[in-house]
């Protein structure tokens, strides 16, 4: 019986050659983890100085904070997958990127 776990997908390592193949495989892996939309479109980090009429401690403010934290965790997961999928020679090109979209 074959298992179909997304963690079984091996992340290919990009070494500067065959970018087209690497990008297709990475897109599939990121989609399988539910991260592709975040990588492709990015996200807007909410600015805590702009409360948008939500009182600190209110249910709406807490939900927004929770959602923001969840998005940041997903983006960190996607960035980690991308960073792990490039060779040591390619890594310096993305080392300063702080979001998956930037990488």
PDB file of N, CA and C in Angstrom:
ATOM      1  N   UNK A   1       0.842  -1.168   0.000  1.00  0.00           N
ATOM      2  CA  UNK A   1       0.000   0.000   0.000  1.00  0.00           C
ATOM      3  C   UNK A   1       0.896   1.244   0.000  1.00  0.00           C
ATOM      4  N   UNK A   2       0.656   2.143  -0.916  1.00  0.00           N
ATOM      5  CA  UNK A   2       1.461   3.359  -1.024  1.00  0.00           C
ATOM      6  C   UNK A   2       0.891   4.447  -0.129  1.00  0.00           C
ATOM      7  N   UNK A   3       1.787   5.136   0.557  1.00  0.00           N
ATOM      8  CA  UNK A   3       1.374   6.263   1.394  1.00  0.00           C
ATOM      9  C   UNK A   3       1.401   7.530   0.561  1.00  0.00           C
ATOM     10  N   UNK A   4       0.498   8.449   0.864  1.00  0.00           N
ATOM     11  CA  UNK A   4       0.449   9.695   0.098  1.00  0.00           C
ATOM     12  C   UNK A   4       0.609  10.897   1.022  1.00  0.00           C
ATOM     13  N   UNK A   5       1.698  10.921   1.734  1.00  0.00           N
ATOM     14  CA  UNK A   5       1.973  12.026   2.644  1.00  0.00           C
ATOM     15  C   UNK A   5       2.765  13.098   1.920  1.00  0.00           C
ATOM     16  N   UNK A   6       2.369  14.361   2.119  1.00  0.00           N
ATOM     17  CA  UNK A   6       3.077  15.455   1.450  1.00  0.00           C
ATOM     18  C   UNK A   6       4.509  15.567   1.949  1.00  0.00           C
ATOM     19  N   UNK A   7       4.798  15.046   3.136  1.00  0.00           N
ATOM     20  CA  UNK A   7       6.160  15.113   3.648  1.00  0.00           C
ATOM     21  C   UNK A   7       7.089  14.162   2.901  1.00  0.00           C
ATOM     22  N   UNK A   8       6.522  13.256   2.107  1.00  0.00           N
ATOM     23  CA  UNK A   8       7.337  12.326   1.339  1.00  0.00           C
ATOM     24  C   UNK A   8       7.897  12.959   0.067  1.00  0.00           C
ATOM     25  N   UNK A   9       7.396  14.144  -0.298  1.00  0.00           N
ATOM     26  CA  UNK A   9       7.902  14.814  -1.487  1.00  0.00           C
ATOM     27  C   UNK A   9       9.297  15.349  -1.201  1.00  0.00           C
ATOM     28  N   UNK A  10      10.261  14.888  -1.955  1.00  0.00           N
ATOM     29  CA  UNK A  10      11.637  15.355  -1.778  1.00  0.00           C
ATOM     30  C   UNK A  10      11.807  16.713  -2.432  1.00  0.00           C
ATOM     31  N   UNK A  11      12.407  17.626  -1.713  1.00  0.00           N
ATOM     32  CA  UNK A  11      12.651  18.957  -2.248  1.00  0.00           C
ATOM     33  C   UNK A  11      13.880  18.907  -3.143  1.00  0.00           C
ATOM     34  N   UNK A  12      13.730  19.295  -4.420  1.00  0.00           N
ATOM     35  CA  UNK A  12      14.881  19.300  -5.325  1.00  0.00           C
ATOM     36  C   UNK A  12      15.807  20.463  -4.976  1.00  0.00           C
ATOM     37  N   UNK A  13      17.096  20.301  -5.234  1.00  0.00           N
ATOM     38  CA  UNK A  13      18.058  21.367  -4.958  1.00  0.00           C
ATOM     39  C   UNK A  13      18.433  22.053  -6.261  1.00  0.00           C
ATOM     40  N   UNK A  14      18.214  23.366  -6.300  1.00  0.00           N
ATOM     41  CA  UNK A  14      18.559  24.158  -7.484  1.00  0.00           C
ATOM     42  C   UNK A  14      20.028  24.545  -7.400  1.00  0.00           C
ATOM     43  N   UNK A  15      20.784  24.177  -8.439  1.00  0.00           N
ATOM     44  CA  UNK A  15      22.216  24.468  -8.460  1.00  0.00           C
ATOM     45  C   UNK A  15      22.596  25.447  -9.566  1.00  0.00           C
ATOM     46  N   UNK A  16      21.606  26.088 -10.149  1.00  0.00           N
ATOM     47  CA  UNK A  16      21.870  27.043 -11.223  1.00  0.00           C
ATOM     48  C   UNK A  16      21.524  26.491 -12.595  1.00  0.00           C
ATOM     49  N   UNK A  17      21.211  25.207 -12.670  1.00  0.00           N
ATOM     50  CA  UNK A  17      20.864  24.575 -13.945  1.00  0.00           C
ATOM     51  C   UNK A  17      19.433  24.041 -13.883  1.00  0.00           C
ATOM     52  N   UNK A  18      18.794  23.969 -15.043  1.00  0.00           N
ATOM     53  CA  UNK A  18      17.438  23.419 -15.165  1.00  0.00           C
ATOM     54  C   UNK A  18      16.427  24.118 -14.252  1.00  0.00           C
ATOM     55  N   UNK A  19      16.438  25.439 -14.267  1.00  0.00           N
ATOM     56  CA  UNK A  19      15.515  26.212 -13.426  1.00  0.00           C
ATOM     57  C   UNK A  19      14.061  25.852 -13.702  1.00  0.00           C
ATOM     58  N   UNK A  20      13.714  25.679 -14.980  1.00  0.00           N
ATOM     59  CA  UNK A  20      12.315  25.370 -15.339  1.00  0.00           C
ATOM     60  C   UNK A  20      11.822  24.117 -14.615  1.00  0.00           C
ATOM     61  N   UNK A  21      12.621  23.051 -14.638  1.00  0.00           N
ATOM     62  CA  UNK A  21      12.223  21.806 -13.978  1.00  0.00           C
ATOM     63  C   UNK A  21      12.133  22.010 -12.466  1.00  0.00           C
ATOM     64  N   UNK A  22      13.130  22.673 -11.901  1.00  0.00           N
ATOM     65  CA  UNK A  22      13.152  22.922 -10.462  1.00  0.00           C
ATOM     66  C   UNK A  22      11.927  23.723 -10.032  1.00  0.00           C
ATOM     67  N   UNK A  23      11.597  24.772 -10.778  1.00  0.00           N
ATOM     68  CA  UNK A  23      10.478  25.633 -10.387  1.00  0.00           C
ATOM     69  C   UNK A  23       9.140  24.894 -10.457  1.00  0.00           C
ATOM     70  N   UNK A  24       8.974  24.033 -11.440  1.00  0.00           N
ATOM     71  CA  UNK A  24       7.742  23.237 -11.544  1.00  0.00           C
ATOM     72  C   UNK A  24       7.619  22.302 -10.342  1.00  0.00           C
ATOM     73  N   UNK A  25       8.716  21.647 -10.001  1.00  0.00           N
ATOM     74  CA  UNK A  25       8.693  20.721  -8.865  1.00  0.00           C
ATOM     75  C   UNK A  25       8.466  21.461  -7.545  1.00  0.00           C
ATOM     76  N   UNK A  26       9.100  22.623  -7.386  1.00  0.00           N
ATOM     77  CA  UNK A  26       8.913  23.408  -6.161  1.00  0.00           C
ATOM     78  C   UNK A  26       7.476  23.906  -6.046  1.00  0.00           C
ATOM     79  N   UNK A  27       6.902  24.323  -7.165  1.00  0.00           N
ATOM     80  CA  UNK A  27       5.517  24.797  -7.153  1.00  0.00           C
ATOM     81  C   UNK A  27       4.590  23.680  -6.673  1.00  0.00           C
ATOM     82  N   UNK A  28       4.809  22.476  -7.159  1.00  0.00           N
ATOM     83  CA  UNK A  28       3.995  21.331  -6.752  1.00  0.00           C
ATOM     84  C   UNK A  28       4.161  21.051  -5.261  1.00  0.00           C
ATOM     85  N   UNK A  29       5.388  21.088  -4.778  1.00  0.00           N
ATOM     86  CA  UNK A  29       5.643  20.836  -3.358  1.00  0.00           C
ATOM     87  C   UNK A  29       4.987  21.909  -2.496  1.00  0.00           C
ATOM     88  N   UNK A  30       5.153  23.164  -2.882  1.00  0.00           N
ATOM     89  CA  UNK A  30       4.557  24.256  -2.111  1.00  0.00           C
ATOM     90  C   UNK A  30       3.026  24.174  -2.127  1.00  0.00           C
ATOM     91  N   UNK A  31       2.451  23.787  -3.270  1.00  0.00           N
ATOM     92  CA  UNK A  31       0.995  23.595  -3.342  1.00  0.00           C
ATOM     93  C   UNK A  31       0.558  22.470  -2.405  1.00  0.00           C
ATOM     94  N   UNK A  32       1.326  21.388  -2.355  1.00  0.00           N
ATOM     95  CA  UNK A  32       0.951  20.248  -1.515  1.00  0.00           C
ATOM     96  C   UNK A  32       0.959  20.606  -0.032  1.00  0.00           C
ATOM     97  N   UNK A  33       1.718  21.633   0.327  1.00  0.00           N
ATOM     98  CA  UNK A  33       1.766  22.106   1.714  1.00  0.00           C
ATOM     99  C   UNK A  33       0.809  23.275   1.949  1.00  0.00           C
ATOM    100  N   UNK A  34       0.053  23.650   0.903  1.00  0.00           N
ATOM    101  CA  UNK A  34      -0.879  24.767   1.021  1.00  0.00           C
ATOM    102  C   UNK A  34      -0.193  26.115   1.123  1.00  0.00           C
ATOM    103  N   UNK A  35       0.991  26.242   0.518  1.00  0.00           N
ATOM    104  CA  UNK A  35       1.794  27.455   0.657  1.00  0.00           C
ATOM    105  C   UNK A  35       1.971  28.234  -0.633  1.00  0.00           C
ATOM    106  N   UNK A  36       1.563  27.670  -1.764  1.00  0.00           N
ATOM    107  CA  UNK A  36       1.854  28.308  -3.047  1.00  0.00           C
ATOM    108  C   UNK A  36       1.233  29.695  -3.178  1.00  0.00           C
ATOM    109  N   UNK A  37      -0.015  29.867  -2.778  1.00  0.00           N
ATOM    110  CA  UNK A  37      -0.684  31.162  -2.908  1.00  0.00           C
ATOM    111  C   UNK A  37       0.084  32.247  -2.151  1.00  0.00           C
ATOM    112  N   UNK A  38       0.587  31.897  -0.992  1.00  0.00           N
ATOM    113  CA  UNK A  38       1.362  32.830  -0.182  1.00  0.00           C
ATOM    114  C   UNK A  38       2.670  33.208  -0.872  1.00  0.00           C
ATOM    115  N   UNK A  39       3.330  32.229  -1.476  1.00  0.00           N
ATOM    116  CA  UNK A  39       4.587  32.490  -2.185  1.00  0.00           C
ATOM    117  C   UNK A  39       4.336  33.357  -3.409  1.00  0.00           C
ATOM    118  N   UNK A  40       3.298  33.037  -4.146  1.00  0.00           N
ATOM    119  CA  UNK A  40       3.012  33.755  -5.387  1.00  0.00           C
ATOM    120  C   UNK A  40       2.513  35.181  -5.136  1.00  0.00           C
ATOM    121  N   UNK A  41       1.634  35.353  -4.156  1.00  0.00           N
ATOM    122  CA  UNK A  41       0.999  36.651  -3.930  1.00  0.00           C
ATOM    123  C   UNK A  41       1.558  37.440  -2.759  1.00  0.00           C
ATOM    124  N   UNK A  42       2.315  36.792  -1.892  1.00  0.00           N
ATOM    125  CA  UNK A  42       2.827  37.473  -0.717  1.00  0.00           C
ATOM    126  C   UNK A  42       1.714  37.778   0.270  1.00  0.00           C
ATOM    127  N   UNK A  43       2.009  38.628   1.228  1.00  0.00           N
ATOM    128  CA  UNK A  43       1.021  39.024   2.229  1.00  0.00           C
ATOM    129  C   UNK A  43       1.388  40.399   2.745  1.00  0.00           C
ATOM    130  N   UNK A  44       0.401  41.051   3.324  1.00  0.00           N
ATOM    131  CA  UNK A  44       0.633  42.348   3.947  1.00  0.00           C
ATOM    132  C   UNK A  44       0.669  42.146   5.442  1.00  0.00           C
ATOM    133  N   UNK A  45       1.812  42.432   6.028  1.00  0.00           N
ATOM    134  CA  UNK A  45       1.901  42.340   7.480  1.00  0.00           C
ATOM    135  C   UNK A  45       1.133  43.507   8.071  1.00  0.00           C
ATOM    136  N   UNK A  46       0.265  43.216   9.032  1.00  0.00           N
ATOM    137  CA  UNK A  46      -0.523  44.299   9.622  1.00  0.00           C
ATOM    138  C   UNK A  46       0.371  45.164  10.499  1.00  0.00           C
ATOM    139  N   UNK A  47       0.155  46.446  10.418  1.00  0.00           N
ATOM    140  CA  UNK A  47       0.917  47.421  11.187  1.00  0.00           C
ATOM    141  C   UNK A  47       0.213  47.629  12.523  1.00  0.00           C
ATOM    142  N   UNK A  48       0.870  47.278  13.628  1.00  0.00           N
ATOM    143  CA  UNK A  48       0.211  47.398  14.927  1.00  0.00           C
ATOM    144  C   UNK A  48      -0.136  48.831  15.308  1.00  0.00           C
ATOM    145  N   UNK A  49       0.468  49.821  14.651  1.00  0.00           N
ATOM    146  CA  UNK A  49       0.156  51.218  14.963  1.00  0.00           C
ATOM    147  C   UNK A  49      -1.147  51.655  14.316  1.00  0.00           C
ATOM    148  N   UNK A  50      -1.629  50.881  13.345  1.00  0.00           N
ATOM    149  CA  UNK A  50      -2.899  51.178  12.678  1.00  0.00           C
ATOM    150  C   UNK A  50      -3.940  50.191  13.181  1.00  0.00           C
ATOM    151  N   UNK A  51      -4.745  50.603  14.113  1.00  0.00           N
ATOM    152  CA  UNK A  51      -5.691  49.692  14.741  1.00  0.00           C
ATOM    153  C   UNK A  51      -6.971  49.504  13.952  1.00  0.00           C
ATOM    154  N   UNK A  52      -7.247  50.366  12.979  1.00  0.00           N
ATOM    155  CA  UNK A  52      -8.448  50.254  12.150  1.00  0.00           C
ATOM    156  C   UNK A  52      -9.715  50.168  12.993  1.00  0.00           C
ATOM    157  N   UNK A  53      -9.767  50.916  14.082  1.00  0.00           N
ATOM    158  CA  UNK A  53     -10.974  50.954  14.898  1.00  0.00           C
ATOM    159  C   UNK A  53     -11.165  49.748  15.797  1.00  0.00           C
ATOM    160  N   UNK A  54     -10.180  48.891  15.903  1.00  0.00           N
ATOM    161  CA  UNK A  54     -10.309  47.707  16.747  1.00  0.00           C
ATOM    162  C   UNK A  54      -9.581  47.966  18.058  1.00  0.00           C
ATOM    163  N   UNK A  55     -10.296  47.826  19.145  1.00  0.00           N
ATOM    164  CA  UNK A  55      -9.681  48.013  20.448  1.00  0.00           C
ATOM    165  C   UNK A  55      -8.791  46.833  20.764  1.00  0.00           C
ATOM    166  N   UNK A  56      -7.626  47.145  21.360  1.00  0.00           N
ATOM    167  CA  UNK A  56      -6.721  46.081  21.766  1.00  0.00           C
ATOM    168  C   UNK A  56      -7.435  45.197  22.777  1.00  0.00           C
ATOM    169  N   UNK A  57      -7.333  43.902  22.611  1.00  0.00           N
ATOM    170  CA  UNK A  57      -8.003  42.957  23.492  1.00  0.00           C
ATOM    171  C   UNK A  57      -9.389  42.562  23.018  1.00  0.00           C
ATOM    172  N   UNK A  58      -9.922  43.246  22.008  1.00  0.00           N
ATOM    173  CA  UNK A  58     -11.239  42.883  21.490  1.00  0.00           C
ATOM    174  C   UNK A  58     -11.132  41.573  20.722  1.00  0.00           C
ATOM    175  N   UNK A  59     -12.266  40.940  20.531  1.00  0.00           N
ATOM    176  CA  UNK A  59     -12.285  39.656  19.822  1.00  0.00           C
ATOM    177  C   UNK A  59     -11.760  39.816  18.398  1.00  0.00           C
ATOM    178  N   UNK A  60     -12.166  40.887  17.711  1.00  0.00           N
ATOM    179  CA  UNK A  60     -11.714  41.123  16.334  1.00  0.00           C
ATOM    180  C   UNK A  60     -10.207  41.338  16.290  1.00  0.00           C
ATOM    181  N   UNK A  61      -9.672  42.078  17.257  1.00  0.00           N
ATOM    182  CA  UNK A  61      -8.229  42.332  17.301  1.00  0.00           C
ATOM    183  C   UNK A  61      -7.469  41.036  17.575  1.00  0.00           C
ATOM    184  N   UNK A  62      -7.990  40.211  18.469  1.00  0.00           N
ATOM    185  CA  UNK A  62      -7.345  38.934  18.785  1.00  0.00           C
ATOM    186  C   UNK A  62      -7.371  37.992  17.585  1.00  0.00           C
ATOM    187  N   UNK A  63      -8.495  37.959  16.859  1.00  0.00           N
ATOM    188  CA  UNK A  63      -8.590  37.109  15.670  1.00  0.00           C
ATOM    189  C   UNK A  63      -7.607  37.565  14.597  1.00  0.00           C
ATOM    190  N   UNK A  64      -7.491  38.886  14.425  1.00  0.00           N
ATOM    191  CA  UNK A  64      -6.550  39.420  13.439  1.00  0.00           C
ATOM    192  C   UNK A  64      -5.115  39.076  13.829  1.00  0.00           C
ATOM    193  N   UNK A  65      -4.807  39.176  15.107  1.00  0.00           N
ATOM    194  CA  UNK A  65      -3.468  38.848  15.601  1.00  0.00           C
ATOM    195  C   UNK A  65      -3.165  37.370  15.370  1.00  0.00           C
ATOM    196  N   UNK A  66      -4.158  36.515  15.639  1.00  0.00           N
ATOM    197  CA  UNK A  66      -4.000  35.079  15.442  1.00  0.00           C
ATOM    198  C   UNK A  66      -3.801  34.747  13.968  1.00  0.00           C
ATOM    199  N   UNK A  67      -4.586  35.387  13.104  1.00  0.00           N
ATOM    200  CA  UNK A  67      -4.464  35.165  11.663  1.00  0.00           C
ATOM    201  C   UNK A  67      -3.106  35.633  11.161  1.00  0.00           C
ATOM    202  N   UNK A  68      -2.649  36.781  11.636  1.00  0.00           N
ATOM    203  CA  UNK A  68      -1.340  37.301  11.232  1.00  0.00           C
ATOM    204  C   UNK A  68      -0.230  36.347  11.650  1.00  0.00           C
ATOM    205  N   UNK A  69      -0.320  35.822  12.864  1.00  0.00           N
ATOM    206  CA  UNK A  69       0.691  34.886  13.353  1.00  0.00           C
ATOM    207  C   UNK A  69       0.694  33.617  12.510  1.00  0.00           C
ATOM    208  N   UNK A  70      -0.489  33.143  12.136  1.00  0.00           N
ATOM    209  CA  UNK A  70      -0.603  31.942  11.305  1.00  0.00           C
ATOM    210  C   UNK A  70       0.018  32.174   9.925  1.00  0.00           C
ATOM    211  N   UNK A  71      -0.245  33.330   9.343  1.00  0.00           N
ATOM    212  CA  UNK A  71       0.315  33.659   8.028  1.00  0.00           C
ATOM    213  C   UNK A  71       1.832  33.759   8.112  1.00  0.00           C
ATOM    214  N   UNK A  72       2.345  34.385   9.158  1.00  0.00           N
ATOM    215  CA  UNK A  72       3.796  34.499   9.328  1.00  0.00           C
ATOM    216  C   UNK A  72       4.444  33.125   9.466  1.00  0.00           C
ATOM    217  N   UNK A  73       3.786  32.209  10.182  1.00  0.00           N
ATOM    218  CA  UNK A  73       4.321  30.857  10.330  1.00  0.00           C
ATOM    219  C   UNK A  73       4.330  30.121   8.995  1.00  0.00           C
ATOM    220  N   UNK A  74       3.247  30.257   8.225  1.00  0.00           N
ATOM    221  CA  UNK A  74       3.180  29.608   6.914  1.00  0.00           C
ATOM    222  C   UNK A  74       4.250  30.177   5.991  1.00  0.00           C
ATOM    223  N   UNK A  75       4.444  31.498   6.037  1.00  0.00           N
ATOM    224  CA  UNK A  75       5.454  32.116   5.189  1.00  0.00           C
ATOM    225  C   UNK A  75       6.850  31.648   5.590  1.00  0.00           C
ATOM    226  N   UNK A  76       7.092  31.516   6.881  1.00  0.00           N
ATOM    227  CA  UNK A  76       8.389  31.024   7.351  1.00  0.00           C
ATOM    228  C   UNK A  76       8.616  29.587   6.888  1.00  0.00           C
ATOM    229  N   UNK A  77       7.555  28.782   6.899  1.00  0.00           N
ATOM    230  CA  UNK A  77       7.658  27.402   6.422  1.00  0.00           C
ATOM    231  C   UNK A  77       8.003  27.374   4.929  1.00  0.00           C
ATOM    232  N   UNK A  78       7.327  28.220   4.148  1.00  0.00           N
ATOM    233  CA  UNK A  78       7.594  28.290   2.707  1.00  0.00           C
ATOM    234  C   UNK A  78       9.009  28.793   2.447  1.00  0.00           C
ATOM    235  N   UNK A  79       9.427  29.816   3.178  1.00  0.00           N
ATOM    236  CA  UNK A  79      10.782  30.347   3.012  1.00  0.00           C
ATOM    237  C   UNK A  79      11.815  29.283   3.356  1.00  0.00           C
ATOM    238  N   UNK A  80      11.561  28.524   4.401  1.00  0.00           N
ATOM    239  CA  UNK A  80      12.467  27.440   4.782  1.00  0.00           C
ATOM    240  C   UNK A  80      12.578  26.376   3.701  1.00  0.00           C
ATOM    241  N   UNK A  81      11.453  26.036   3.078  1.00  0.00           N
ATOM    242  CA  UNK A  81      11.483  25.061   1.979  1.00  0.00           C
ATOM    243  C   UNK A  81      12.309  25.591   0.813  1.00  0.00           C
ATOM    244  N   UNK A  82      12.117  26.862   0.496  1.00  0.00           N
ATOM    245  CA  UNK A  82      12.857  27.461  -0.621  1.00  0.00           C
ATOM    246  C   UNK A  82      14.345  27.539  -0.291  1.00  0.00           C
ATOM    247  N   UNK A  83      14.675  27.988   0.914  1.00  0.00           N
ATOM    248  CA  UNK A  83      16.083  28.083   1.300  1.00  0.00           C
ATOM    249  C   UNK A  83      16.761  26.718   1.279  1.00  0.00           C
ATOM    250  N   UNK A  84      16.033  25.694   1.683  1.00  0.00           N
ATOM    251  CA  UNK A  84      16.590  24.345   1.678  1.00  0.00           C
ATOM    252  C   UNK A  84      16.669  23.729   0.298  1.00  0.00           C
ATOM    253  N   UNK A  85      16.057  24.392  -0.683  1.00  0.00           N
ATOM    254  CA  UNK A  85      16.001  23.840  -2.038  1.00  0.00           C
ATOM    255  C   UNK A  85      16.969  24.531  -2.991  1.00  0.00           C
ATOM    256  N   UNK A  86      17.924  25.266  -2.444  1.00  0.00           N
ATOM    257  CA  UNK A  86      18.951  25.871  -3.296  1.00  0.00           C
ATOM    258  C   UNK A  86      20.322  25.451  -2.784  1.00  0.00           C
ATOM    259  N   UNK A  87      21.259  25.345  -3.699  1.00  0.00           N
ATOM    260  CA  UNK A  87      22.612  24.935  -3.331  1.00  0.00           C
ATOM    261  C   UNK A  87      23.313  26.046  -2.555  1.00  0.00           C
ATOM    262  N   UNK A  88      24.425  25.707  -1.938  1.00  0.00           N
ATOM    263  CA  UNK A  88      25.203  26.695  -1.190  1.00  0.00           C
ATOM    264  C   UNK A  88      25.694  27.825  -2.089  1.00  0.00           C
ATOM    265  N   UNK A  89      25.894  27.533  -3.363  1.00  0.00           N
ATOM    266  CA  UNK A  89      26.351  28.558  -4.298  1.00  0.00           C
ATOM    267  C   UNK A  89      25.226  29.539  -4.647  1.00  0.00           C
ATOM    268  N   UNK A  90      23.990  29.088  -4.647  1.00  0.00           N
ATOM    269  CA  UNK A  90      22.839  29.921  -4.994  1.00  0.00           C
ATOM    270  C   UNK A  90      22.295  30.654  -3.763  1.00  0.00           C
ATOM    271  N   UNK A  91      22.432  30.067  -2.599  1.00  0.00           N
ATOM    272  CA  UNK A  91      21.847  30.624  -1.377  1.00  0.00           C
ATOM    273  C   UNK A  91      22.168  32.103  -1.136  1.00  0.00           C
ATOM    274  N   UNK A  92      23.399  32.574  -1.363  1.00  0.00           N
ATOM    275  CA  UNK A  92      23.676  34.001  -1.127  1.00  0.00           C
ATOM    276  C   UNK A  92      22.756  34.952  -1.892  1.00  0.00           C
ATOM    277  N   UNK A  93      22.178  34.502  -2.996  1.00  0.00           N
ATOM    278  CA  UNK A  93      21.263  35.350  -3.767  1.00  0.00           C
ATOM    279  C   UNK A  93      19.962  35.629  -3.021  1.00  0.00           C
ATOM    280  N   UNK A  94      19.591  34.743  -2.096  1.00  0.00           N
ATOM    281  CA  UNK A  94      18.315  34.904  -1.384  1.00  0.00           C
ATOM    282  C   UNK A  94      18.491  35.045   0.125  1.00  0.00           C
ATOM    283  N   UNK A  95      19.714  35.044   0.605  1.00  0.00           N
ATOM    284  CA  UNK A  95      19.941  35.001   2.052  1.00  0.00           C
ATOM    285  C   UNK A  95      19.341  36.173   2.822  1.00  0.00           C
ATOM    286  N   UNK A  96      19.182  37.312   2.203  1.00  0.00           N
ATOM    287  CA  UNK A  96      18.633  38.476   2.903  1.00  0.00           C
ATOM    288  C   UNK A  96      17.126  38.627   2.759  1.00  0.00           C
ATOM    289  N   UNK A  97      16.502  37.739   2.004  1.00  0.00           N
ATOM    290  CA  UNK A  97      15.050  37.804   1.827  1.00  0.00           C
ATOM    291  C   UNK A  97      14.358  37.349   3.109  1.00  0.00           C
ATOM    292  N   UNK A  98      13.342  38.076   3.508  1.00  0.00           N
ATOM    293  CA  UNK A  98      12.624  37.750   4.738  1.00  0.00           C
ATOM    294  C   UNK A  98      11.254  37.142   4.492  1.00  0.00           C
ATOM    295  N   UNK A  99      10.835  37.087   3.213  1.00  0.00           N
ATOM    296  CA  UNK A  99       9.550  36.470   2.886  1.00  0.00           C
ATOM    297  C   UNK A  99       9.747  35.449   1.776  1.00  0.00           C
ATOM    298  N   UNK A 100       8.821  34.517   1.694  1.00  0.00           N
ATOM    299  CA  UNK A 100       8.902  33.498   0.651  1.00  0.00           C
ATOM    300  C   UNK A 100       8.733  34.116  -0.731  1.00  0.00           C
ATOM    301  N   UNK A 101       7.890  35.123  -0.847  1.00  0.00           N
ATOM    302  CA  UNK A 101       7.702  35.783  -2.144  1.00  0.00           C
ATOM    303  C   UNK A 101       8.997  36.447  -2.593  1.00  0.00           C
ATOM    304  N   UNK A 102       9.711  37.068  -1.683  1.00  0.00           N
ATOM    305  CA  UNK A 102      10.972  37.721  -2.009  1.00  0.00           C
ATOM    306  C   UNK A 102      12.042  36.742  -2.452  1.00  0.00           C
ATOM    307  N   UNK A 103      12.013  35.550  -1.870  1.00  0.00           N
ATOM    308  CA  UNK A 103      13.016  34.550  -2.217  1.00  0.00           C
ATOM    309  C   UNK A 103      12.712  33.957  -3.571  1.00  0.00           C
TER     310      UNK A 103
END
